[in-house]
Amino acid sequence: AQTVTQSQPEMSVQEAETVTLSCTYDTSESDYYLFWYKQPPSRQMILVIRQEAYKQQNATENRFSVNFQKAAKSFSLKISDSQLGDAAMYFCAYRSALSGNKLVFGAGTILRVKS
Amino acid sequence: KAGVTQTPRYLIKTRGQQVTLSCSPISGHRSVSWYQQTPGQGLQFLFEYFSETQRNKGNFPGRFSGRQFSNSRSEMNVSTLELGDSALYLCASSLVTSGRESNEQFFGPGTRLTVL
């Protein structure tokens, strides 16, 4: 069974600074997808960024980028120029290419942004 | 386009009762997945429905069941409620396509179930 580990329960960053959230996963599969989701205090889960395992290039979405290391099974999220609105719980998630839309989530990292 | 809607948003039940939660996916989305979120266990996959068929199931007891209607709306039912069933129940819909698509899932706001 696949597992996702987020080793940082909580992180803090100063507004306008950069922060990196860590995620590792365990799988024996070669075809899968990785995601970072954001869950603000309002509870609506929002997709931040996704990475297809077959793509070597790291995904980027505006201020959000990932460092995908397939051999190391690592998938970290970098947030540049942090904003107050980035404060939320961030979840790393894995989806096998063979198991429909089942997402396996990590425990989450609470990100606090200080002004 | 309207997002994923879930009803009711809040629910209070007592042990032994049963409950039905509803999820309306984004128009055109045919896949609906359900997740349970608790402080202790985090986010756990319950099941996924696609074209009225359950195509994936998580490790939950048989008290948890679901179904999907022809219009893709989905319901999940929990019978004989236990205190440990108190959680935020999230549903997510996606547009299932063929090929190597990441099939982004869009989440609803959730139903907060409290079992007393």
PDB file of C-alpha atoms in Angstrom:
ATOM      1  CA  ALA A   1       0.000   0.000   0.000  1.00  0.00           C
ATOM      2  CA  GLN A   2       1.133   3.488  -0.748  1.00  0.00           C
ATOM      3  CA  THR A   3       1.932   5.884   2.059  1.00  0.00           C
ATOM      4  CA  VAL A   4       2.581   9.600   2.159  1.00  0.00           C
ATOM      5  CA  THR A   5       4.607  11.241   4.920  1.00  0.00           C
ATOM      6  CA  GLN A   6       4.737  14.897   5.824  1.00  0.00           C
ATOM      7  CA  SER A   7       7.307  15.263   8.580  1.00  0.00           C
ATOM      8  CA  GLN A   8       6.599  18.903   9.419  1.00  0.00           C
ATOM      9  CA  PRO A   9       3.401  19.301  11.455  1.00  0.00           C
ATOM     10  CA  GLU A  10       3.780  23.069  11.431  1.00  0.00           C
ATOM     11  CA  MET A  11       5.849  25.684   9.620  1.00  0.00           C
ATOM     12  CA  SER A  12       6.093  29.456   9.862  1.00  0.00           C
ATOM     13  CA  VAL A  13       7.242  31.956   7.280  1.00  0.00           C
ATOM     14  CA  GLN A  14       7.581  35.696   7.182  1.00  0.00           C
ATOM     15  CA  GLU A  15       5.473  37.494   4.623  1.00  0.00           C
ATOM     16  CA  ALA A  16       7.351  37.867   1.290  1.00  0.00           C
ATOM     17  CA  GLU A  17       9.813  35.119   2.234  1.00  0.00           C
ATOM     18  CA  THR A  18      10.145  31.624   0.807  1.00  0.00           C
ATOM     19  CA  VAL A  19       9.170  28.406   2.537  1.00  0.00           C
ATOM     20  CA  THR A  20       9.521  24.751   1.582  1.00  0.00           C
ATOM     21  CA  LEU A  21       7.160  22.016   2.746  1.00  0.00           C
ATOM     22  CA  SER A  22       8.431  18.460   2.675  1.00  0.00           C
ATOM     23  CA  CYS A  23       6.726  15.296   1.505  1.00  0.00           C
ATOM     24  CA  THR A  24       7.958  11.774   0.957  1.00  0.00           C
ATOM     25  CA  TYR A  25       6.001   8.830  -0.318  1.00  0.00           C
ATOM     26  CA  ASP A  26       6.372   5.131  -0.641  1.00  0.00           C
ATOM     27  CA  THR A  27       5.196   3.153  -3.653  1.00  0.00           C
ATOM     28  CA  SER A  28       6.300   0.290  -5.809  1.00  0.00           C
ATOM     29  CA  GLU A  29       4.514   1.713  -8.842  1.00  0.00           C
ATOM     30  CA  SER A  30       6.131   3.709 -11.593  1.00  0.00           C
ATOM     31  CA  ASP A  31       3.069   5.517 -12.943  1.00  0.00           C
ATOM     32  CA  TYR A  32       1.362   7.873 -10.544  1.00  0.00           C
ATOM     33  CA  TYR A  33       0.467  11.463  -9.807  1.00  0.00           C
ATOM     34  CA  LEU A  34       1.387  13.712  -6.914  1.00  0.00           C
ATOM     35  CA  PHE A  35      -0.519  16.710  -5.645  1.00  0.00           C
ATOM     36  CA  TRP A  36      -0.367  19.484  -3.127  1.00  0.00           C
ATOM     37  CA  TYR A  37      -3.693  20.607  -1.749  1.00  0.00           C
ATOM     38  CA  LYS A  38      -4.401  23.633   0.400  1.00  0.00           C
ATOM     39  CA  GLN A  39      -7.129  23.681   3.020  1.00  0.00           C
ATOM     40  CA  PRO A  40      -7.713  27.163   4.465  1.00  0.00           C
ATOM     41  CA  PRO A  41      -9.604  27.602   7.723  1.00  0.00           C
ATOM     42  CA  SER A  42     -12.855  27.799   5.692  1.00  0.00           C
ATOM     43  CA  ARG A  43     -12.259  24.087   4.930  1.00  0.00           C
ATOM     44  CA  GLN A  44     -12.621  24.139   1.130  1.00  0.00           C
ATOM     45  CA  MET A  45      -9.799  21.984  -0.219  1.00  0.00           C
ATOM     46  CA  ILE A  46      -8.077  23.548  -3.222  1.00  0.00           C
ATOM     47  CA  LEU A  47      -5.559  22.015  -5.591  1.00  0.00           C
ATOM     48  CA  VAL A  48      -2.303  23.980  -5.549  1.00  0.00           C
ATOM     49  CA  ILE A  49      -0.124  22.041  -7.937  1.00  0.00           C
ATOM     50  CA  ARG A  50       0.227  18.600  -9.487  1.00  0.00           C
ATOM     51  CA  GLN A  51       3.030  16.513 -10.905  1.00  0.00           C
ATOM     52  CA  GLU A  52       2.864  13.548 -13.218  1.00  0.00           C
ATOM     53  CA  ALA A  53       5.505  10.985 -12.322  1.00  0.00           C
ATOM     54  CA  TYR A  54       6.416  10.380 -15.959  1.00  0.00           C
ATOM     55  CA  LYS A  55       7.386  14.024 -16.374  1.00  0.00           C
ATOM     56  CA  GLN A  56      10.903  14.897 -15.337  1.00  0.00           C
ATOM     57  CA  GLN A  57      10.303  18.628 -15.343  1.00  0.00           C
ATOM     58  CA  ASN A  58       9.205  20.065 -12.027  1.00  0.00           C
ATOM     59  CA  ALA A  59       5.744  21.623 -12.047  1.00  0.00           C
ATOM     60  CA  THR A  60       5.336  25.361 -11.442  1.00  0.00           C
ATOM     61  CA  GLU A  61       2.215  27.427 -10.819  1.00  0.00           C
ATOM     62  CA  ASN A  62       2.985  31.102 -10.289  1.00  0.00           C
ATOM     63  CA  ARG A  63       4.570  31.376  -6.822  1.00  0.00           C
ATOM     64  CA  PHE A  64       4.302  27.640  -6.195  1.00  0.00           C
ATOM     65  CA  SER A  65       6.807  25.126  -7.453  1.00  0.00           C
ATOM     66  CA  VAL A  66       7.778  21.568  -6.608  1.00  0.00           C
ATOM     67  CA  ASN A  67      11.011  19.678  -6.331  1.00  0.00           C
ATOM     68  CA  PHE A  68      10.159  16.186  -7.549  1.00  0.00           C
ATOM     69  CA  GLN A  69      12.845  13.590  -6.900  1.00  0.00           C
ATOM     70  CA  LYS A  70      11.427  10.323  -8.204  1.00  0.00           C
ATOM     71  CA  ALA A  71      14.311   8.090  -7.156  1.00  0.00           C
ATOM     72  CA  ALA A  72      14.255   9.501  -3.644  1.00  0.00           C
ATOM     73  CA  LYS A  73      10.426   9.490  -3.600  1.00  0.00           C
ATOM     74  CA  SER A  74      10.407  13.079  -2.485  1.00  0.00           C
ATOM     75  CA  PHE A  75       7.975  15.809  -3.496  1.00  0.00           C
ATOM     76  CA  SER A  76       8.498  19.142  -1.762  1.00  0.00           C
ATOM     77  CA  LEU A  77       6.507  22.323  -2.278  1.00  0.00           C
ATOM     78  CA  LYS A  78       8.191  25.709  -2.433  1.00  0.00           C
ATOM     79  CA  ILE A  79       6.138  28.839  -1.886  1.00  0.00           C
ATOM     80  CA  SER A  80       7.874  32.027  -2.953  1.00  0.00           C
ATOM     81  CA  ASP A  81       6.934  35.552  -1.886  1.00  0.00           C
ATOM     82  CA  SER A  82       4.630  34.191   0.810  1.00  0.00           C
ATOM     83  CA  GLN A  83       1.381  36.038   1.349  1.00  0.00           C
ATOM     84  CA  LEU A  84      -1.015  36.140   4.289  1.00  0.00           C
ATOM     85  CA  GLY A  85      -3.535  34.267   2.171  1.00  0.00           C
ATOM     86  CA  ASP A  86      -1.160  31.318   1.940  1.00  0.00           C
ATOM     87  CA  ALA A  87      -1.810  30.467   5.591  1.00  0.00           C
ATOM     88  CA  ALA A  88      -3.552  27.112   5.595  1.00  0.00           C
ATOM     89  CA  MET A  89      -3.111  23.387   6.075  1.00  0.00           C
ATOM     90  CA  TYR A  90      -1.213  21.875   3.166  1.00  0.00           C
ATOM     91  CA  PHE A  91      -1.658  18.248   2.207  1.00  0.00           C
ATOM     92  CA  CYS A  92       0.553  16.191  -0.021  1.00  0.00           C
ATOM     93  CA  ALA A  93      -1.357  13.483  -1.902  1.00  0.00           C
ATOM     94  CA  TYR A  94      -0.607  10.502  -4.110  1.00  0.00           C
ATOM     95  CA  ARG A  95      -2.771   8.914  -6.765  1.00  0.00           C
ATOM     96  CA  SER A  96      -1.887   5.727  -8.556  1.00  0.00           C
ATOM     97  CA  ALA A  97      -2.527   5.602 -12.276  1.00  0.00           C
ATOM     98  CA  LEU A  98      -4.204   2.247 -11.642  1.00  0.00           C
ATOM     99  CA  SER A  99      -6.655   3.035  -8.840  1.00  0.00           C
ATOM    100  CA  GLY A 100      -9.137   5.474 -10.272  1.00  0.00           C
ATOM    101  CA  ASN A 101      -9.372   8.706  -8.320  1.00  0.00           C
ATOM    102  CA  LYS A 102      -8.353   7.407  -4.895  1.00  0.00           C
ATOM    103  CA  LEU A 103      -6.084   9.916  -3.202  1.00  0.00           C
ATOM    104  CA  VAL A 104      -3.730   8.930  -0.400  1.00  0.00           C
ATOM    105  CA  PHE A 105      -3.012  11.941   1.786  1.00  0.00           C
ATOM    106  CA  GLY A 106      -0.221  12.857   4.137  1.00  0.00           C
ATOM    107  CA  ALA A 107      -1.002  14.114   7.626  1.00  0.00           C
ATOM    108  CA  GLY A 108      -0.702  17.733   6.575  1.00  0.00           C
ATOM    109  CA  THR A 109       1.472  20.720   7.446  1.00  0.00           C
ATOM    110  CA  ILE A 110       0.023  23.847   9.024  1.00  0.00           C
ATOM    111  CA  LEU A 111       1.592  26.902   7.428  1.00  0.00           C
ATOM    112  CA  ARG A 112       1.524  30.154   9.384  1.00  0.00           C
ATOM    113  CA  VAL A 113       2.439  33.405   7.655  1.00  0.00           C
ATOM    114  CA  LYS A 114       3.699  36.233   9.834  1.00  0.00           C
ATOM    115  CA  SER A 115       3.303  39.875   8.849  1.00  0.00           C
TER     116      SER A 115
ATOM    117  CA  LYS B   1     -19.951  26.848 -13.312  1.00  0.00           C
ATOM    118  CA  ALA B   2     -21.159  25.909  -9.845  1.00  0.00           C
ATOM    119  CA  GLY B   3     -18.755  24.048  -7.606  1.00  0.00           C
ATOM    120  CA  VAL B   4     -19.262  20.839  -5.667  1.00  0.00           C
ATOM    121  CA  THR B   5     -22.076  21.185  -3.171  1.00  0.00           C
ATOM    122  CA  GLN B   6     -22.686  19.110  -0.077  1.00  0.00           C
ATOM    123  CA  THR B   7     -25.741  18.969   2.114  1.00  0.00           C
ATOM    124  CA  PRO B   8     -26.262  19.344   4.927  1.00  0.00           C
ATOM    125  CA  ARG B   9     -23.260  21.355   6.061  1.00  0.00           C
ATOM    126  CA  TYR B  10     -23.688  20.426   9.717  1.00  0.00           C
ATOM    127  CA  LEU B  11     -25.369  17.465  11.342  1.00  0.00           C
ATOM    128  CA  ILE B  12     -25.748  16.235  14.895  1.00  0.00           C
ATOM    129  CA  LYS B  13     -26.804  12.657  15.532  1.00  0.00           C
ATOM    130  CA  THR B  14     -26.766  10.251  18.447  1.00  0.00           C
ATOM    131  CA  ARG B  15     -25.113   6.867  18.663  1.00  0.00           C
ATOM    132  CA  GLY B  16     -27.015   4.107  16.918  1.00  0.00           C
ATOM    133  CA  GLN B  17     -28.762   6.391  14.456  1.00  0.00           C
ATOM    134  CA  GLN B  18     -28.084   6.434  10.753  1.00  0.00           C
ATOM    135  CA  VAL B  19     -27.260   9.372   8.523  1.00  0.00           C
ATOM    136  CA  THR B  20     -27.293  10.187   4.814  1.00  0.00           C
ATOM    137  CA  LEU B  21     -25.052  12.815   3.310  1.00  0.00           C
ATOM    138  CA  SER B  22     -25.460  14.218  -0.182  1.00  0.00           C
ATOM    139  CA  CYS B  23     -22.992  15.463  -2.753  1.00  0.00           C
ATOM    140  CA  SER B  24     -23.741  17.191  -6.055  1.00  0.00           C
ATOM    141  CA  PRO B  25     -20.726  17.224  -8.376  1.00  0.00           C
ATOM    142  CA  ILE B  26     -19.741  19.884 -10.824  1.00  0.00           C
ATOM    143  CA  SER B  27     -21.880  19.670 -13.938  1.00  0.00           C
ATOM    144  CA  GLY B  28     -20.403  17.143 -16.356  1.00  0.00           C
ATOM    145  CA  HIS B  29     -18.293  15.390 -13.748  1.00  0.00           C
ATOM    146  CA  ARG B  30     -19.026  11.693 -13.540  1.00  0.00           C
ATOM    147  CA  SER B  31     -16.703  10.612 -10.750  1.00  0.00           C
ATOM    148  CA  VAL B  32     -17.482  11.298  -7.106  1.00  0.00           C
ATOM    149  CA  SER B  33     -15.172  10.317  -4.260  1.00  0.00           C
ATOM    150  CA  TRP B  34     -15.796  10.516  -0.535  1.00  0.00           C
ATOM    151  CA  TYR B  35     -13.254  11.157   2.214  1.00  0.00           C
ATOM    152  CA  GLN B  36     -13.414  11.225   5.991  1.00  0.00           C
ATOM    153  CA  GLN B  37     -11.317  13.820   7.788  1.00  0.00           C
ATOM    154  CA  THR B  38     -10.591  13.532  11.514  1.00  0.00           C
ATOM    155  CA  PRO B  39      -7.868  15.071  13.693  1.00  0.00           C
ATOM    156  CA  GLY B  40      -6.569  11.636  14.623  1.00  0.00           C
ATOM    157  CA  GLN B  41      -6.682   9.742  11.337  1.00  0.00           C
ATOM    158  CA  GLY B  42      -6.379  12.625   8.893  1.00  0.00           C
ATOM    159  CA  LEU B  43      -7.918  12.306   5.456  1.00  0.00           C
ATOM    160  CA  GLN B  44      -9.008   8.813   4.541  1.00  0.00           C
ATOM    161  CA  PHE B  45     -10.573   7.604   1.325  1.00  0.00           C
ATOM    162  CA  LEU B  46     -13.998   6.043   1.707  1.00  0.00           C
ATOM    163  CA  PHE B  47     -15.093   5.158  -1.824  1.00  0.00           C
ATOM    164  CA  GLU B  48     -15.395   6.378  -5.391  1.00  0.00           C
ATOM    165  CA  TYR B  49     -18.363   6.160  -7.709  1.00  0.00           C
ATOM    166  CA  PHE B  50     -18.223   6.470 -11.453  1.00  0.00           C
ATOM    167  CA  SER B  51     -21.219   6.080 -13.745  1.00  0.00           C
ATOM    168  CA  GLU B  52     -23.342   4.776 -10.859  1.00  0.00           C
ATOM    169  CA  THR B  53     -20.836   2.033 -10.015  1.00  0.00           C
ATOM    170  CA  GLN B  54     -18.500   1.840  -7.074  1.00  0.00           C
ATOM    171  CA  ARG B  55     -15.059   1.413  -8.574  1.00  0.00           C
ATOM    172  CA  ASN B  56     -12.892   1.892  -5.518  1.00  0.00           C
ATOM    173  CA  LYS B  57     -13.348   1.338  -1.819  1.00  0.00           C
ATOM    174  CA  GLY B  58     -11.270   2.248   1.222  1.00  0.00           C
ATOM    175  CA  ASN B  59     -10.833   0.331   4.454  1.00  0.00           C
ATOM    176  CA  PHE B  60     -14.031   1.223   6.234  1.00  0.00           C
ATOM    177  CA  PRO B  61     -16.590  -1.121   7.808  1.00  0.00           C
ATOM    178  CA  GLY B  62     -19.744  -2.086   5.986  1.00  0.00           C
ATOM    179  CA  ARG B  63     -21.691   0.503   7.981  1.00  0.00           C
ATOM    180  CA  PHE B  64     -20.396   2.998   5.451  1.00  0.00           C
ATOM    181  CA  SER B  65     -22.068   2.752   2.094  1.00  0.00           C
ATOM    182  CA  GLY B  66     -22.787   4.941  -0.853  1.00  0.00           C
ATOM    183  CA  ARG B  67     -24.473   5.209  -4.161  1.00  0.00           C
ATOM    184  CA  GLN B  68     -24.548   7.366  -7.232  1.00  0.00           C
ATOM    185  CA  PHE B  69     -27.512   8.386  -9.282  1.00  0.00           C
ATOM    186  CA  SER B  70     -27.854   8.769 -13.034  1.00  0.00           C
ATOM    187  CA  ASN B  71     -27.296  12.524 -12.740  1.00  0.00           C
ATOM    188  CA  SER B  72     -23.966  11.788 -10.953  1.00  0.00           C
ATOM    189  CA  ARG B  73     -25.207  13.051  -7.599  1.00  0.00           C
ATOM    190  CA  SER B  74     -23.970  10.825  -4.815  1.00  0.00           C
ATOM    191  CA  GLU B  75     -25.062   9.932  -1.331  1.00  0.00           C
ATOM    192  CA  MET B  76     -23.219   8.230   1.439  1.00  0.00           C
ATOM    193  CA  ASN B  77     -24.906   6.509   4.325  1.00  0.00           C
ATOM    194  CA  VAL B  78     -23.558   5.580   7.722  1.00  0.00           C
ATOM    195  CA  SER B  79     -25.654   3.195   9.762  1.00  0.00           C
ATOM    196  CA  THR B  80     -25.456   2.500  13.488  1.00  0.00           C
ATOM    197  CA  LEU B  81     -23.419   5.598  14.182  1.00  0.00           C
ATOM    198  CA  GLU B  82     -20.531   5.448  16.623  1.00  0.00           C
ATOM    199  CA  LEU B  83     -18.807   8.278  18.460  1.00  0.00           C
ATOM    200  CA  GLY B  84     -15.743   7.725  16.277  1.00  0.00           C
ATOM    201  CA  ASP B  85     -17.729   8.566  13.166  1.00  0.00           C
ATOM    202  CA  SER B  86     -17.657  12.234  14.149  1.00  0.00           C
ATOM    203  CA  ALA B  87     -15.741  13.844  11.331  1.00  0.00           C
ATOM    204  CA  LEU B  88     -15.748  16.177   8.386  1.00  0.00           C
ATOM    205  CA  TYR B  89     -16.940  14.258   5.341  1.00  0.00           C
ATOM    206  CA  LEU B  90     -15.641  15.618   2.077  1.00  0.00           C
ATOM    207  CA  CYS B  91     -16.709  14.729  -1.387  1.00  0.00           C
ATOM    208  CA  ALA B  92     -14.768  15.442  -4.538  1.00  0.00           C
ATOM    209  CA  SER B  93     -15.770  15.280  -8.163  1.00  0.00           C
ATOM    210  CA  SER B  94     -13.689  14.935 -11.261  1.00  0.00           C
ATOM    211  CA  LEU B  95     -14.045  14.862 -14.999  1.00  0.00           C
ATOM    212  CA  VAL B  96     -12.818  11.418 -15.904  1.00  0.00           C
ATOM    213  CA  THR B  97     -11.076  11.322 -19.226  1.00  0.00           C
ATOM    214  CA  SER B  98      -9.141   8.684 -21.084  1.00  0.00           C
ATOM    215  CA  GLY B  99      -5.415   8.802 -21.484  1.00  0.00           C
ATOM    216  CA  ARG B 100      -2.830  10.201 -19.154  1.00  0.00           C
ATOM    217  CA  GLU B 101      -4.879  12.845 -17.442  1.00  0.00           C
ATOM    218  CA  SER B 102      -4.348  13.833 -13.863  1.00  0.00           C
ATOM    219  CA  ASN B 103      -8.132  14.023 -13.390  1.00  0.00           C
ATOM    220  CA  GLU B 104      -8.088  16.932 -11.007  1.00  0.00           C
ATOM    221  CA  GLN B 105     -10.499  16.489  -8.139  1.00  0.00           C
ATOM    222  CA  PHE B 106     -12.595  19.406  -6.957  1.00  0.00           C
ATOM    223  CA  PHE B 107     -13.663  19.255  -3.344  1.00  0.00           C
ATOM    224  CA  GLY B 108     -16.871  20.375  -1.729  1.00  0.00           C
ATOM    225  CA  PRO B 109     -17.042  22.315   1.554  1.00  0.00           C
ATOM    226  CA  GLY B 110     -17.792  19.168   3.544  1.00  0.00           C
ATOM    227  CA  THR B 111     -20.423  18.007   5.998  1.00  0.00           C
ATOM    228  CA  ARG B 112     -19.494  18.254   9.650  1.00  0.00           C
ATOM    229  CA  LEU B 113     -21.023  15.252  11.425  1.00  0.00           C
ATOM    230  CA  THR B 114     -21.100  15.164  15.202  1.00  0.00           C
ATOM    231  CA  VAL B 115     -22.184  11.970  16.938  1.00  0.00           C
ATOM    232  CA  LEU B 116     -23.246  12.328  20.568  1.00  0.00           C
TER     233      LEU B 116
END
